[in-house]
XYZ file of C-alpha atoms in Angstrom:
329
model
C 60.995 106.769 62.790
C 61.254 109.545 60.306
C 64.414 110.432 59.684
C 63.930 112.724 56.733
C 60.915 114.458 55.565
C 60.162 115.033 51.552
C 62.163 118.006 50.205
C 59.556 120.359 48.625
C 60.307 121.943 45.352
C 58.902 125.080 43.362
C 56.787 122.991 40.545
C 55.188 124.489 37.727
C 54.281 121.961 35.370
C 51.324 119.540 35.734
C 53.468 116.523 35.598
C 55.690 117.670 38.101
C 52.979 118.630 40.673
C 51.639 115.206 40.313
C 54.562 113.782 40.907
C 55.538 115.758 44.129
C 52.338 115.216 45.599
C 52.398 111.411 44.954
C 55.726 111.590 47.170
C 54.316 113.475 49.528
C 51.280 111.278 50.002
C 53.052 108.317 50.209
C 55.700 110.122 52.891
C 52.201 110.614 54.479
C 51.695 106.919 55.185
C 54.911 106.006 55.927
C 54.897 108.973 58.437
C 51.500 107.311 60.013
C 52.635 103.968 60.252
C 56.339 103.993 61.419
C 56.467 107.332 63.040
C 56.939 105.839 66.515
C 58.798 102.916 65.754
C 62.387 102.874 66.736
C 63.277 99.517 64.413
C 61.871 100.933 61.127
C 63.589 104.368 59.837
C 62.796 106.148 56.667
C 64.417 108.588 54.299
C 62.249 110.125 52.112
C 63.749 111.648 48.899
C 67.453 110.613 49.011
C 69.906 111.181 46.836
C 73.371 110.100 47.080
C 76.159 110.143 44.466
C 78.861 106.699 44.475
C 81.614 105.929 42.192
C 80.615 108.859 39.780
C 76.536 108.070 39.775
C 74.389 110.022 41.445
C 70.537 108.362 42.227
C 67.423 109.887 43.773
C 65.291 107.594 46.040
C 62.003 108.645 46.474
C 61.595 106.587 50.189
C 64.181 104.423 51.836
C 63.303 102.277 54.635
C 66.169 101.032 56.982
C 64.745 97.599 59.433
C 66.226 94.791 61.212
C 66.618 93.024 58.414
C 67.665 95.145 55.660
C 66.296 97.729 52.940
C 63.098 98.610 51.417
C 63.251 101.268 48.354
C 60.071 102.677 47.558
C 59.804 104.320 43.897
C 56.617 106.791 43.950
C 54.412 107.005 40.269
C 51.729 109.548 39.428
C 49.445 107.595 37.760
C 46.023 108.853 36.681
C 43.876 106.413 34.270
C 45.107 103.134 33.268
C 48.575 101.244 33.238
C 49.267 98.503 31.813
C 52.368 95.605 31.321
C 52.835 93.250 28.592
C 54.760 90.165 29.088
C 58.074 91.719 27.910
C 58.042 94.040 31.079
C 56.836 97.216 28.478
C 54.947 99.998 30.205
C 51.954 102.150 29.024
C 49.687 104.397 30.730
C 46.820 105.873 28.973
C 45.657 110.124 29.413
C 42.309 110.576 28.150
C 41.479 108.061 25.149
C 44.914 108.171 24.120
C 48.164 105.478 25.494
C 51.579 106.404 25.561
C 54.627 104.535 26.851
C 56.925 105.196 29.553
C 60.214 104.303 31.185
C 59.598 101.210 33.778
C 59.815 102.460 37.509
C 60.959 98.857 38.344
C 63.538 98.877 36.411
C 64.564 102.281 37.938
C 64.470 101.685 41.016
C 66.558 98.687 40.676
C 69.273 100.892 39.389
C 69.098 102.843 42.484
C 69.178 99.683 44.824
C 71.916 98.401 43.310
C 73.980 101.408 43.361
C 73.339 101.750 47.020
C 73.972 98.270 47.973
C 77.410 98.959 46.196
C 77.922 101.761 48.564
C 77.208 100.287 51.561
C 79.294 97.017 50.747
C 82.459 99.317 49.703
C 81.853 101.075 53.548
C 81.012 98.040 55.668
C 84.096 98.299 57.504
C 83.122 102.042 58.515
C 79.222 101.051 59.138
C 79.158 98.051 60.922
C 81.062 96.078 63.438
C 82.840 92.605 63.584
C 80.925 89.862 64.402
C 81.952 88.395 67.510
C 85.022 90.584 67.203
C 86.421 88.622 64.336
C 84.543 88.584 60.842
C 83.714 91.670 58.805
C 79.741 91.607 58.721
C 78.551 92.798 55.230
C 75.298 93.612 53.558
C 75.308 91.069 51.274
C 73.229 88.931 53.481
C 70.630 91.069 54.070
C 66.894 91.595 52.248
C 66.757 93.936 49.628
C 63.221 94.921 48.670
C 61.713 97.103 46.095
C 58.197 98.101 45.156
C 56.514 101.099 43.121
C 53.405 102.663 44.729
C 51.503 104.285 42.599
C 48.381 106.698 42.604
C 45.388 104.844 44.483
C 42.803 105.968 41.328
C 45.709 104.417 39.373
C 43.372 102.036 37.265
C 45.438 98.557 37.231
C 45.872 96.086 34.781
C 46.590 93.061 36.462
C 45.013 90.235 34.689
C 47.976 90.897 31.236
C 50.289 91.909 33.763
C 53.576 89.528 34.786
C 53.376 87.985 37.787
C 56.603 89.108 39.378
C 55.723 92.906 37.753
C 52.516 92.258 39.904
C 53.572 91.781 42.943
C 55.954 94.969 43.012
C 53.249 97.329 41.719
C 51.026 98.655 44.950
C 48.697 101.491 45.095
C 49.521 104.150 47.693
C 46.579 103.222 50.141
C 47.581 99.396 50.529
C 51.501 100.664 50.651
C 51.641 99.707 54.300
C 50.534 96.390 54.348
C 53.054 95.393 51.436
C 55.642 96.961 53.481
C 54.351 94.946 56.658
C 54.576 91.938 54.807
C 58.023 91.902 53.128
C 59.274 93.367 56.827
C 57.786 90.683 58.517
C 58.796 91.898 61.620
C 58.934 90.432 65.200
C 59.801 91.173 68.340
C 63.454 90.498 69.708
C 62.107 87.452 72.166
C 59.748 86.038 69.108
C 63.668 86.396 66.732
C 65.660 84.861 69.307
C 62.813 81.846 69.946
C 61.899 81.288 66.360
C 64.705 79.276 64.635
C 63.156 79.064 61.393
C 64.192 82.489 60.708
C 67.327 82.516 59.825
C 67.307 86.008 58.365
C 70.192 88.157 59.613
C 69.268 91.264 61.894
C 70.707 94.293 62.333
C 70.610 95.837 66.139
C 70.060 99.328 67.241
C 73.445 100.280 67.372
C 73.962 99.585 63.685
C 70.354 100.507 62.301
C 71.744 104.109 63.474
C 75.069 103.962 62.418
C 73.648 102.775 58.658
C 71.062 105.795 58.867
C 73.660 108.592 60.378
C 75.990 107.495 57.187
C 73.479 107.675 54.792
C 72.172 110.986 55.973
C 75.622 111.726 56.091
C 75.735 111.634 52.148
C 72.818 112.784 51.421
C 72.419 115.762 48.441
C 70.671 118.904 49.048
C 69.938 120.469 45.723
C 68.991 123.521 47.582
C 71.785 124.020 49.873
C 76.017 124.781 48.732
C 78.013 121.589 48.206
C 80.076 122.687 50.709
C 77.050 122.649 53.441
C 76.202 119.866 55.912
C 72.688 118.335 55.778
C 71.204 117.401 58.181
C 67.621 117.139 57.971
C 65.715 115.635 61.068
C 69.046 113.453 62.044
C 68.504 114.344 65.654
C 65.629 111.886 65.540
C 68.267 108.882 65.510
C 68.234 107.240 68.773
C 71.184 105.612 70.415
C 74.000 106.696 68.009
C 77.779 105.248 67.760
C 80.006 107.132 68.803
C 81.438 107.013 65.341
C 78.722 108.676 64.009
C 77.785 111.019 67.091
C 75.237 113.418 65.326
C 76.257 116.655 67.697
C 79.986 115.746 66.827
C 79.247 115.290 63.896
C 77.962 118.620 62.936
C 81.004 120.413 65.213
C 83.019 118.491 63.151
C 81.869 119.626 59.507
C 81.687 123.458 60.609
C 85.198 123.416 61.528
C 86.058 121.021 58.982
C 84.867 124.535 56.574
C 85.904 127.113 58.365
C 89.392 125.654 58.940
C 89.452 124.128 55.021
C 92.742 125.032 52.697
C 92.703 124.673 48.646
C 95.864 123.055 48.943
C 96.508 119.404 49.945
C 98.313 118.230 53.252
C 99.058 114.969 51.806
C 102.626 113.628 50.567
C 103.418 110.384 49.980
C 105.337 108.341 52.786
C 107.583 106.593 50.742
C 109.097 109.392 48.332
C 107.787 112.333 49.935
C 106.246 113.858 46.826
C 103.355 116.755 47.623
C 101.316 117.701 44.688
C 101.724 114.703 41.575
C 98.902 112.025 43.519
C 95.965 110.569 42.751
C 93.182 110.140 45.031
C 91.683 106.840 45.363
C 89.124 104.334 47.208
C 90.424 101.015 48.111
C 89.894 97.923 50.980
C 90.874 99.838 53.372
C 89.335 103.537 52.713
C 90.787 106.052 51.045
C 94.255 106.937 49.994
C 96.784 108.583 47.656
C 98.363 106.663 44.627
C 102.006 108.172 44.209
C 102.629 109.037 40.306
C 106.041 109.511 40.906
C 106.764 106.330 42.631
C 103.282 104.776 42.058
C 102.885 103.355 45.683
C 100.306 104.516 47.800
C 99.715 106.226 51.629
C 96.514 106.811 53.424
C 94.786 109.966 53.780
C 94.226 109.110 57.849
C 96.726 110.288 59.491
C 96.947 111.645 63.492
C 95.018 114.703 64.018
C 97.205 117.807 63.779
C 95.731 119.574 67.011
C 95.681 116.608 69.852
C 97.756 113.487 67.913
C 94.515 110.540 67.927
C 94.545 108.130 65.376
C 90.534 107.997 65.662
C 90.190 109.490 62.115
C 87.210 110.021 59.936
C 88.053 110.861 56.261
C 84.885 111.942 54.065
C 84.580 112.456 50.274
C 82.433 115.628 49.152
C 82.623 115.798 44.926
C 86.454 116.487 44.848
C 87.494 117.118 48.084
C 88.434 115.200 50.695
C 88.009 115.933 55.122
C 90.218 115.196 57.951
C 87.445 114.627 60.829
C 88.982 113.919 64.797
C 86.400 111.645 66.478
C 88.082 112.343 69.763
C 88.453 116.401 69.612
C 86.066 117.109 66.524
C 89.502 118.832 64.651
C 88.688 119.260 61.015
C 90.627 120.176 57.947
C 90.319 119.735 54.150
C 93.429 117.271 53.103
C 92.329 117.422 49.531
């Protein structure tokens, strides 16, 4: 399922082109392959800012058992590795080096495993009612697809470097493989799998939040993106898409510049700190340096069922239950 189609961008340059229409080609295969399923949903061109970082992800895919990022290189002629994990591509009769896409793109997995660990609690449920599930567990995959007249050095090329380096065309039976997927009788039967799943409920609920955060260079901070998120079968209720967008709208049309917050324990208004802790985010008192969460009952009809989002330096007061929103910070 496709939850988010390439954002296009007025190129000029060569390079650029190239680039863009290497994304698009693989969001072309990806699009032809998982379309239709329901288990496997991608992102295509996701970017997401955490703890001050902001990374771009040229294709995400979300499956039972965990996370595929896909890092997308225009490559025309040659490219080669040596042994030290070096790249070089050659244009014409001439080589030139170049930043490793590997090694970018496991910059970007790790910052978004980091995410998704510090929002488990919000994501997914309790297993069996009792114990926090995490995504530490879970498979975390990463491959480069590059341009299928790409000319590929494997023979000097390191193994490992090897086996994450696919051109475009055969970018869907890597994906197949590391997925291994199988149906829910075959994962229930087969006990040498002991690979954690994740089940409909919370493959939507991890999409919906990452869609959620997602960047649109093109649109206002301020804006809600949504691209395509009506696609997402089966939401939470926590992350109902239609509430969801309610929400936001009122969340900026009812917005303040000043804070509602004061700390509980001294009553100060205005000399806080925001923060992120275990248990989602809160206010560090300066004056008495103890802290009070930002949830707090909803103003209009007094639930407790509170969602508080971050957006650069502000901070929203989302009702689950009425869709009341304010900005708190």
């Amino acid at each position: 399922m496709i939850l988010k189609t390439k954002s296009l961008q007025n190129t000029q340059t060569p390079q650029t082109i190239a680039g863009q229409k290497q994304e698009q080609d693989v969001a072309f295969y990806l699009r032809r392959a998982f379309k239709d399923h329901p288990e496997v949903l991608v992102i295509n061109d996701f970017r997401f800012t955490f703890n001050d970082e902001t990374a771009q992800v040229d294709h995400l895919i979300i499956y039972p058992y965990g996370f595929v990022l896909i890092e997308s290189k225009s490559i025309k002629g040659h490219v080669d590795v040596n042994q030290q994990g070096e790249w070089t591509r050659s244009h014409g009769s001439k080589w030139f080096g170049m930043p490793s896409p590997i090694k970018q793109v496991e910059l970007q997995q790790a910052l978004l495993k980091e995410m998704l660990k510090q929002h488990r609690s919000e994501i997914l449920g309790k297993l069996l009612g009792i114990r926090q599930q995490s995504f530490s567990m879970r498979c975390w995959n990463h491959v480069c697809a590059v341009s299928s007249d790409a000319v590929i050095n494997r023979d000097t090329m390191p193994t490992a470097i090897s086996e994450l380096l696919v051109k475009t065309e055969f970018l869907v039976d890597k994906l197949e493989k590391i997925m291994n997927l199988k149906s829910k009788f075959m994962r229930i039967i087969n006990v040498s799998d002991t690979r954690p799943d994740f089940n409909q409920h919370e493959l939507n609920s991890i999409a919906n939040f990452l869609i959620d955060r997602h960047i649109d260079l093109h649109q206002p901070t301020s804006e809600k993106t949504l691209p395509q998120t009506q696609q997402v079968r089966e939401p939470i209720a926590h992350f109902e898409v239609n509430k969801a967008v309610e929400a936001q709208t009122q969340a900026i049309t009812q917005s303040t510049t000043h804070s509602i917050l004061s700390c509980k324990h001294c009553g100060e208004s205005t000399n806080y700190t925001p923060m992120y802790g275990k248990f989602g985010y809160y206010i560090k008192c300066n004056q008495c340096t103890k802290n009070t969460p930002m949830k707090q009952a909803c103003p209009q009809c007094k639930s407790k069922n509170i969602k508080i989002q971050k957006r650069s330096q502000s901070y929203t007061l989302t009702c689950q239950d009425c869709s009341y929103g304010s900005q708190v910070i």
